[in-house]
Coordinates of C-alpha atoms in Angstrom, one line a residue:
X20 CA 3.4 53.6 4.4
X21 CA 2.1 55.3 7.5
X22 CA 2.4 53.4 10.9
X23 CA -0.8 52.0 11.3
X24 CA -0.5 50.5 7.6
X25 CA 3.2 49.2 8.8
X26 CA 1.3 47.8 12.0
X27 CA -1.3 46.1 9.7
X28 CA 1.4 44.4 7.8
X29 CA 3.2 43.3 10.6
X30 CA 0.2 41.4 11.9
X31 CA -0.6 39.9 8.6
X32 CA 2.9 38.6 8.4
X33 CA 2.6 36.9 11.6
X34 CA -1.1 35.2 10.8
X35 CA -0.3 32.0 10.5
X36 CA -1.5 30.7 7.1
X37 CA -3.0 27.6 8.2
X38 CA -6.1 29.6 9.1
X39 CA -6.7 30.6 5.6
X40 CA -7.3 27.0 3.6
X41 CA -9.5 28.5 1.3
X42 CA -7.1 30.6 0.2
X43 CA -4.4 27.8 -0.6
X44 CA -3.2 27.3 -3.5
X45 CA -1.0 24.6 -5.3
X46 CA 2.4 26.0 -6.8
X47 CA 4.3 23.0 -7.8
X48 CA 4.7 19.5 -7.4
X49 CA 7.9 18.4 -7.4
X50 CA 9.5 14.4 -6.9
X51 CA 12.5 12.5 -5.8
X52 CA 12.8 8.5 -5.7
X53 CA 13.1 6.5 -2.5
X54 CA 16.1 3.2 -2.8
X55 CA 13.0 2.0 -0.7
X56 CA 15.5 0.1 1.2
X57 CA 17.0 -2.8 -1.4
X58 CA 13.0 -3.4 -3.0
X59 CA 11.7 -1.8 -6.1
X60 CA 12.3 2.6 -5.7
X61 CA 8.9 4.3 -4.4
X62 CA 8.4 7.9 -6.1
X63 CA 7.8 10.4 -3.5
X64 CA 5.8 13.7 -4.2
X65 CA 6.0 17.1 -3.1
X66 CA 3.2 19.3 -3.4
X67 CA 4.1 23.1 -2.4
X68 CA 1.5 26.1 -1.8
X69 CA 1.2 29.9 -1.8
X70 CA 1.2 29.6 2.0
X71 CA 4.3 27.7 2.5
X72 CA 2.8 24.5 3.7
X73 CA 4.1 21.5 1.9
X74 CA 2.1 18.1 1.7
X75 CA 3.8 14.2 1.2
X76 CA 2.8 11.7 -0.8
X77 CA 4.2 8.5 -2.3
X78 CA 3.3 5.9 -4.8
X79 CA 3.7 1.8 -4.9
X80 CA 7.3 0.4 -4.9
X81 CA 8.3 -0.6 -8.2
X82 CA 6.0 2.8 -9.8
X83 CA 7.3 5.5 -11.7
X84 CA 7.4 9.4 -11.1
X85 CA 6.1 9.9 -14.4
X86 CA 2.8 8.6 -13.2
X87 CA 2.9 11.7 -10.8
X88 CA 4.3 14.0 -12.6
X89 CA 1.6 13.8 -15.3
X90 CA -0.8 15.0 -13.0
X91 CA 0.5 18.4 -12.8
X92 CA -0.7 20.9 -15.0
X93 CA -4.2 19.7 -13.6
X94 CA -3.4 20.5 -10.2
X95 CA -1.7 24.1 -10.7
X96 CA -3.6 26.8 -8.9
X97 CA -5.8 24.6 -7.2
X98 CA -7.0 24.6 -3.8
X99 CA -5.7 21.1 -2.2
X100 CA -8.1 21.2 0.5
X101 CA -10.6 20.0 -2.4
X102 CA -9.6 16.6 -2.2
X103 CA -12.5 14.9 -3.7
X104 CA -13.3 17.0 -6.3
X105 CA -9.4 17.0 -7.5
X106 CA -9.7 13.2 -7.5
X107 CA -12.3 12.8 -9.2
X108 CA -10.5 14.9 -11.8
X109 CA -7.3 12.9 -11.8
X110 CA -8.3 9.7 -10.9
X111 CA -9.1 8.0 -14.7
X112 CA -5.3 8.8 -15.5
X113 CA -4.3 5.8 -12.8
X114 CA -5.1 2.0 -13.3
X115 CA -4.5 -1.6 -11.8
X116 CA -1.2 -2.0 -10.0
X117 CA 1.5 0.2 -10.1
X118 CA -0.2 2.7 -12.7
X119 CA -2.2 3.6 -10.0
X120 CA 0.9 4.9 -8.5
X121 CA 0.7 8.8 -9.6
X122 CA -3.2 9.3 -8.8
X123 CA -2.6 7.7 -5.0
X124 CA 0.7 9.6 -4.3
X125 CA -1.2 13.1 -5.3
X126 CA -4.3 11.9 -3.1
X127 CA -2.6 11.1 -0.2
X128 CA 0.0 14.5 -0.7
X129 CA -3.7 16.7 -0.7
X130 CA -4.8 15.0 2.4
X131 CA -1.4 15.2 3.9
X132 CA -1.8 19.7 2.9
X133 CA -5.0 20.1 4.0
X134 CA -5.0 18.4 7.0
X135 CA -2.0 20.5 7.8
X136 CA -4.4 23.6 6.5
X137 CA -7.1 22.9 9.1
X138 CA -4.6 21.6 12.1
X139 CA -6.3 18.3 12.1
X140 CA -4.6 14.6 11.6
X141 CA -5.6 13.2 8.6
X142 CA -7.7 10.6 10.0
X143 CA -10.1 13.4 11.3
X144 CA -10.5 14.5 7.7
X145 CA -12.2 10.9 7.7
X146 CA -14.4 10.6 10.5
X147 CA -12.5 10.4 13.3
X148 CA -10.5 7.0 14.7
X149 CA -11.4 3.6 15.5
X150 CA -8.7 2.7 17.4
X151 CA -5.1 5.0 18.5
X152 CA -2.6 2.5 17.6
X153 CA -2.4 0.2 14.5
X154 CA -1.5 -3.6 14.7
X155 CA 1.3 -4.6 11.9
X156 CA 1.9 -7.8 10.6
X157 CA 5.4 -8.6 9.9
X158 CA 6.3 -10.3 6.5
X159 CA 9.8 -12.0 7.2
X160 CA 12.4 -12.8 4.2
X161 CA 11.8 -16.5 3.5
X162 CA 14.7 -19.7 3.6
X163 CA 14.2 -23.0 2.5
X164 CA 15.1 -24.4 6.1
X165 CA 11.8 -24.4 7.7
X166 CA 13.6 -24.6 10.8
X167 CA 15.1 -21.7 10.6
X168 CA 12.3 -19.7 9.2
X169 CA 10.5 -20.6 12.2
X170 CA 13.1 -19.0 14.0
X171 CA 12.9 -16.1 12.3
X172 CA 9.3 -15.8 12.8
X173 CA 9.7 -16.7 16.7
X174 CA 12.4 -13.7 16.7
X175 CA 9.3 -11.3 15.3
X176 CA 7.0 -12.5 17.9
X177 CA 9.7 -11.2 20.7
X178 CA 9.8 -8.0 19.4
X179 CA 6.3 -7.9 20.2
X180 CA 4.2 -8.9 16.7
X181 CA 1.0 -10.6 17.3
X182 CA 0.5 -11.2 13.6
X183 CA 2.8 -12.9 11.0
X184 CA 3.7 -13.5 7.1
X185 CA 6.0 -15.8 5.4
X186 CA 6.2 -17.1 1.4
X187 CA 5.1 -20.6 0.6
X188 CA 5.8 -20.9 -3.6
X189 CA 7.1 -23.7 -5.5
X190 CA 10.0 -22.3 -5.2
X191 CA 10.2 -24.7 -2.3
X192 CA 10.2 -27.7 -4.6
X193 CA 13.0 -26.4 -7.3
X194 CA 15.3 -29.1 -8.2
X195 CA 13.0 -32.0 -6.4
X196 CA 12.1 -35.0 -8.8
X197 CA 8.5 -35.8 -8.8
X198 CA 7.0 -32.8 -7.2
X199 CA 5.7 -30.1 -10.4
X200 CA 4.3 -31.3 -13.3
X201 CA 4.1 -28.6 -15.9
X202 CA 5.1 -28.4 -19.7
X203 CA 9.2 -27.1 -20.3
X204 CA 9.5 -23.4 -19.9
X205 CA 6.7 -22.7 -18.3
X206 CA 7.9 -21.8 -14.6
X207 CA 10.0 -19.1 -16.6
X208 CA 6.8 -17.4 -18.6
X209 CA 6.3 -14.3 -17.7
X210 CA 3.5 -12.6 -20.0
X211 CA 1.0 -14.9 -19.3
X212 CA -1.5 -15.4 -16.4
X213 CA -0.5 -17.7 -13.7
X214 CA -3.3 -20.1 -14.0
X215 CA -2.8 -20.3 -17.6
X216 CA 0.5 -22.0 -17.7
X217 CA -0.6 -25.5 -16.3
X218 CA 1.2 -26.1 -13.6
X219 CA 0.5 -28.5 -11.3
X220 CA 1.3 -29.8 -7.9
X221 CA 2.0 -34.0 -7.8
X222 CA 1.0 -35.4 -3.9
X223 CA 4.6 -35.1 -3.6
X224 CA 5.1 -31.6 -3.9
X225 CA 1.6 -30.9 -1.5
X226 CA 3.0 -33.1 0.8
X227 CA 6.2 -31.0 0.9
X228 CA 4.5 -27.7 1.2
X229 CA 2.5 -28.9 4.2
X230 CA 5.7 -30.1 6.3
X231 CA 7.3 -26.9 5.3
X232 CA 4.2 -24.9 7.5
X233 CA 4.3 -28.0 9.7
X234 CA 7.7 -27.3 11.4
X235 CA 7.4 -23.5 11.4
X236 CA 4.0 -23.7 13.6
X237 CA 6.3 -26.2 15.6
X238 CA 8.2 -23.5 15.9
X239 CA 6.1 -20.6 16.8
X240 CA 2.5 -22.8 18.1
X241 CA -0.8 -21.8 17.1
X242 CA -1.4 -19.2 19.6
X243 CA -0.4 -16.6 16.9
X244 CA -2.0 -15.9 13.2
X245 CA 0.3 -16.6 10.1
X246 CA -0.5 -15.9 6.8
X247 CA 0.6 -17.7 3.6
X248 CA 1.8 -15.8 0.3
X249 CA 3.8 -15.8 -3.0
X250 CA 2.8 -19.8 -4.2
X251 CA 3.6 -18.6 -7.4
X252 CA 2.3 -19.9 -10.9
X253 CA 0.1 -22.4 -9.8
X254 CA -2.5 -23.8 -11.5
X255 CA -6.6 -23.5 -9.9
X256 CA -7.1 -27.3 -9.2
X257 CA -3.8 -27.7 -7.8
X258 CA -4.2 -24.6 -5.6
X259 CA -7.7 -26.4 -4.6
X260 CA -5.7 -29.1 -3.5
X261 CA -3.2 -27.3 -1.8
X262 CA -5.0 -25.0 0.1
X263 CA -7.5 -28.4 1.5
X264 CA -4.2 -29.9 2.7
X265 CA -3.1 -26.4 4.2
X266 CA -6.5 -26.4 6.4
X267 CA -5.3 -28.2 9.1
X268 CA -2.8 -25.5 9.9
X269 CA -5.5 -22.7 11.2
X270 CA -3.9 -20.2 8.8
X271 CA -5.0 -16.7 9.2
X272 CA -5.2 -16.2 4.8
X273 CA -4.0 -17.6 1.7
X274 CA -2.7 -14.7 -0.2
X275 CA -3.1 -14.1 -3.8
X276 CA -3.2 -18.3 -4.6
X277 CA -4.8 -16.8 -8.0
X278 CA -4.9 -13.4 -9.7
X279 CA -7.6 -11.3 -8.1
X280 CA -9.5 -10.7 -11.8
X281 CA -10.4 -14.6 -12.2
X282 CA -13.6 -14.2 -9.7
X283 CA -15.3 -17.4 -10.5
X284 CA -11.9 -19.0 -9.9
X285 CA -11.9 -17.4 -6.4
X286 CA -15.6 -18.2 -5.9
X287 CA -14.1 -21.8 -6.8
X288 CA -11.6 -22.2 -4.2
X289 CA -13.0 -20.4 -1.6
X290 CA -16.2 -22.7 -1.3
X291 CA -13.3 -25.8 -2.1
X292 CA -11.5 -25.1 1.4
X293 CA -12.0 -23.6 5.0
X294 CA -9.0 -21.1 5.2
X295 CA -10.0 -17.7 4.6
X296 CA -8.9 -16.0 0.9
X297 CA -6.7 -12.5 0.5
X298 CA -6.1 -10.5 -2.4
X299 CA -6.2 -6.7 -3.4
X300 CA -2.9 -5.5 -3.5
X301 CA -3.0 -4.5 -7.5
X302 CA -6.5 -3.8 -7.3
X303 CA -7.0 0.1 -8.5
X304 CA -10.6 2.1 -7.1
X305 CA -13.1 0.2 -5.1
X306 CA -15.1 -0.6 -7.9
X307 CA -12.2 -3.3 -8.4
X308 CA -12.7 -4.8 -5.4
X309 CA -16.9 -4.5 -6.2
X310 CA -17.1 -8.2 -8.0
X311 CA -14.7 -10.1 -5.6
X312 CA -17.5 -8.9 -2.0
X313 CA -20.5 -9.2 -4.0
X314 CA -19.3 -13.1 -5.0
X315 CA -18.0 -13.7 -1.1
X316 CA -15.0 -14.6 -3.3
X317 CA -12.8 -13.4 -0.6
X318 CA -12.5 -12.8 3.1
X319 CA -10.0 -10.7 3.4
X320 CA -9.7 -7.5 1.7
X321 CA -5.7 -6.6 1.1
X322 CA -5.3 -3.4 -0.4
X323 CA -2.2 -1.0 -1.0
X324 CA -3.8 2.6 -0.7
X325 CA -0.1 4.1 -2.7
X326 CA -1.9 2.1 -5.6
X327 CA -5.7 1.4 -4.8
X328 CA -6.4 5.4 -5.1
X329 CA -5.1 7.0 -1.9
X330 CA -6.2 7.4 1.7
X331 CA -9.6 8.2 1.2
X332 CA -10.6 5.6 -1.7
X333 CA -9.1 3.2 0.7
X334 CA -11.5 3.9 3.7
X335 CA -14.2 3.5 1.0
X336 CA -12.6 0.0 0.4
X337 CA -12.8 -0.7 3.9
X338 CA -16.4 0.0 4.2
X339 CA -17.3 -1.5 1.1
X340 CA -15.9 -4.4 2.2
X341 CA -17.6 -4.6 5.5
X342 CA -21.2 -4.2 4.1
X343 CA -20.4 -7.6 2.9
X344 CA -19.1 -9.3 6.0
X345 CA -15.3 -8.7 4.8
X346 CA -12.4 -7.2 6.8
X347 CA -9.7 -5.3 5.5
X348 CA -5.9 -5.5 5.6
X349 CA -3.2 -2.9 4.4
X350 CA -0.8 -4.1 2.1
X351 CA 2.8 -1.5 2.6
X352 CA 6.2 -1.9 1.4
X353 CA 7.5 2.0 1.4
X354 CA 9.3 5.0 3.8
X355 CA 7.4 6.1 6.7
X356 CA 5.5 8.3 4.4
X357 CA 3.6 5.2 3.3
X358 CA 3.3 3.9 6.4
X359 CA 1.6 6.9 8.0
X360 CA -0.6 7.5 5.4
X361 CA -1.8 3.8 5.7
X362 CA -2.1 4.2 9.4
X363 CA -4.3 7.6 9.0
X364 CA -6.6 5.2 6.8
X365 CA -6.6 2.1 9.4
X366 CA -7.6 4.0 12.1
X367 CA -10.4 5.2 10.2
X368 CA -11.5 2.2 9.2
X369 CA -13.7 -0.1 11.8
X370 CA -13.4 -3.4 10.1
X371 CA -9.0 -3.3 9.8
X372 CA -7.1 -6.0 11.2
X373 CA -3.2 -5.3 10.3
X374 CA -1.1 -3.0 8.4
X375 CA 2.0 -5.2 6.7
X376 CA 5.7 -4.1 7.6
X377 CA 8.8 -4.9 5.8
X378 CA 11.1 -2.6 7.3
X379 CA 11.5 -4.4 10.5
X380 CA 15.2 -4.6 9.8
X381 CA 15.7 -1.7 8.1
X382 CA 18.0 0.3 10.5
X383 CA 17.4 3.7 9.1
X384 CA 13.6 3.5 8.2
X385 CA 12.8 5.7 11.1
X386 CA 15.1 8.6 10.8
X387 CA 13.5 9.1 7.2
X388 CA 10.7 11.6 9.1
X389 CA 10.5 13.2 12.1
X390 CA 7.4 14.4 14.3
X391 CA 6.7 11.1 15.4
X392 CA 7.5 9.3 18.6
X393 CA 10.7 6.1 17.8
X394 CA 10.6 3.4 17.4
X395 CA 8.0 4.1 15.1
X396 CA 7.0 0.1 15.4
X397 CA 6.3 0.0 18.8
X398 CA 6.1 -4.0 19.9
X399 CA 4.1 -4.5 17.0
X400 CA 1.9 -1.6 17.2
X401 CA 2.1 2.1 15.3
X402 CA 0.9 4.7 17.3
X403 CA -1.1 7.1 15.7
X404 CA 0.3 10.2 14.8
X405 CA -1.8 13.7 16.2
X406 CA 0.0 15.9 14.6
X407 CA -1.6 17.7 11.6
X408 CA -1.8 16.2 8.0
X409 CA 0.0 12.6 8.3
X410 CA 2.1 14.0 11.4
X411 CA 5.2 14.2 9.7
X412 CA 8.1 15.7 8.4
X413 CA 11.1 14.7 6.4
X414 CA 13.9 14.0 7.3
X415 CA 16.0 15.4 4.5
X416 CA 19.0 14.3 5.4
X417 CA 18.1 10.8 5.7
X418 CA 16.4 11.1 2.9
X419 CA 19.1 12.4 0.6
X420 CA 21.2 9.0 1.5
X421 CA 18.5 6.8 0.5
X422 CA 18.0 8.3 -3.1
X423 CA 17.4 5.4 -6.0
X424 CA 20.6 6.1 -7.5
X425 CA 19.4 5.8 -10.9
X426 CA 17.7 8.6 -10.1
X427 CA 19.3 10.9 -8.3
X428 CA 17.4 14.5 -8.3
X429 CA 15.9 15.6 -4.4
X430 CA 12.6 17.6 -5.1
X431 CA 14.1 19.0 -8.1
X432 CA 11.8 21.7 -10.3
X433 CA 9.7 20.5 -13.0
X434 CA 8.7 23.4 -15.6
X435 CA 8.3 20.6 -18.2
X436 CA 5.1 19.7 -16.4
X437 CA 4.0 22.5 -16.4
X438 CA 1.9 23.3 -19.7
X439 CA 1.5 18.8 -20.6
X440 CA -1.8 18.8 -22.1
X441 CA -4.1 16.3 -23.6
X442 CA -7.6 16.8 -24.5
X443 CA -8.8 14.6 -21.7
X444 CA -12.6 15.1 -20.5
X445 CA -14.8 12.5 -20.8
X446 CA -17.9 13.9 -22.0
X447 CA -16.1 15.3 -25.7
X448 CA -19.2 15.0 -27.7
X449 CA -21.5 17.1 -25.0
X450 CA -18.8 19.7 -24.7
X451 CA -18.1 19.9 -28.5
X452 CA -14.0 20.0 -27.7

């Protein structure tokens, strides 16, 4: 090698490689399992390049790695940068609830690379930003003492929350005569649809959910919204009931009172009371969603973007939605990984309201990444991130002391990805495979 050749290289060597996207390629894609901080594990992903840059991902709490791991051998040697025409290829191996896990986590690990790629925060890749910092609303465990929860929820407004969450299910009525009427056994089932065990709500037991949000908006007034979730297997006509006594309370939603695929039922209740309707969280792609705005089933939009499809298919929720007169809330329950990327997709979004948080008293959340200013909740706001991709880094460290300890391997190699194959394409007969 003469010197000029010797000086060539030495430039090469210091071009940095995020000027070459189109050259990028994907090497590997690699998973380790998140405790996720005493709820259901949350699979993170790992997607590594030919240039050294490495891109994040995670899917829902409660998912499985397999869902991403699947994914691989159609991703080797691909440009990430291509996000949409990648997820277009991967995305009829996800489905409704956690099975769109593996699909999101990949999506939102390819936005994460190739906004790192072109030096740009992942919201760019969108459209640009609506807004530079991201309202949360903070779901708070729930206690039987109304009382007390108000307290809680008053505690959440100091920190400097302007929106709030809390559970209102039967379970407030276990063990009190007179309040449920439904068959033996029922409250117990668990393969069947909740409206289809018949249970029912006596005046009794209405009456008892009312005082229950009575005393906690004695608590914390009406100056501030609170939404309702988690009533739990009851049936549509009692839920009709229920949510015509809950009017008086000027909630902000009534989550998920009845499984987001009964949209007549929805249609049902909504036109039955005055508070506004939520549900999404399990719904997978935005034609899901599709049924539910062209009924004005709903008002509220709610869904999880580590399930619904990713970052992107979540902004197309979000505008979806408001072409009908809906607004959209994030549902979140993972690391700061999840968090960001669901920030990334609220900014971009003009008709978002809050992003949920249930980390508040987690005390470790934020040392999971770095590359972001702490406390990464900022009274009751999440600043977003400017750095490239979703502004991160891990923490690996942290990380490492928050595996799911059933699971136990940190990014570990996968070569038994590497060559799964099924014949999957969609058009078999016009291809002749």
């Amino acid at each position: 090698m003469d010197a000029s050749d010797k000086k060539s290289g030495q430039i090469e060597n210091n071009v940095n490689p995020y000027s070459r996207p189109s050259e990028l390629r994907i090497t590997d894609i690699r998973t380790t399992v998140d405790e996720n901080h005493g709820e259901r594990p949350a699979p993170i992903v790992r997607i590594d390049t030919n240039q050294g840059i490495v891109g994040y991902g995670q899917a829902r709490n409660g998912s499985t790695k397999t869902y991403i791991l699947m994914l691989k051998n159609r991703l080797l040697g691909e440009n990430p940068c291509d996000v949409d025409r990648l997820f277009r290829r991967i995305k009829q191996f996800g489905g409704h609830g956690r099975q769109g896990g593996g699909v999101s986590a990949i999506e939102v690990a390819l936005m994460d690379l190739a906004g790192k790629a072109y030096g740009v925060p992942v919201y760019q890749l969108l459209g640009g930003r609506f807004r530079d910092k991201i309202r949360c609303y903070c779901d708070t465990p729930w206690v039987a003492d109304p009382t007390l929860m108000g307290s809680r929820l008053k505690e959440r407004m100091q920190r400097g929350f302007t929106f709030l969450k809390m559970d209102l299910g039967i379970q407030l009525l276990a063990g009190i005569s007179d309040a449920v009427v439904a068959p033996a056994g029922s409250l117990e089932q668990k393969n069947m649809m909740q409206p289809l065990r018949f249970v029912h709500l006596t005046d009794k037991g209405v009456d008892l959910m009312c005082r229950y949000v009575e005393e906690v908006r004695s608590v914390i007034g009406y100056e501030i919204p609170l939404a309702l979730d988690h009533f739990g297997p009851i049936a549509l006509e009692s839920c009709i009931r229920l949510a015509q006594a809950l009017d008086r309370y000027s909630l902000a939603w009534l989550e998920d009172m009845i499984p987001w695929q009964y949209t007549r039922q929805y249609v049902r209740l909504a036109e039955s009371c005055n508070t506004p309707l939520c549900t999404g969280e399990n719904i997978y792609l935005k034609e899901g969603f599709m049924e539910l705005f062209q009924s004005q089933a709903i008002s509220v939009a709610h869904p999880d973007l580590l399930c619904s499809g990713g970052i992107m298919e979540t902004k197309k929720i979000g505008d979806l939605a408001q072409e009908h007169g809906i607004c959209m809330v994030i549902h979140h329950n993972t690391s700061p990984i999840g968090a960001m990327a669901s920030v990334h997709c609220a900014a971009a979004t003009e008709n978002f309201v809050a992003l949920e948080m249930h980390a508040v008293d987690v005390d470790y959340w934020d040392n999971m990444v770095r590359g972001v200013a702490k406390p990464i909740v900022q009274n009751g706001y999440i600043p977003v991130p400017q750095g490239p991709g979703l502004g991160i880094e891990l923490n690996e460290e942290e990380i490492r002391r928050h595996i799911d300890p059933g699971d136990p391997g940190y990014f570990e190699a996968t070569p038994e990805w590497d060559n799964e194959y099924v014949s999957d394409a969609l058009d078999l007969h016009a291809r002749h495979v």
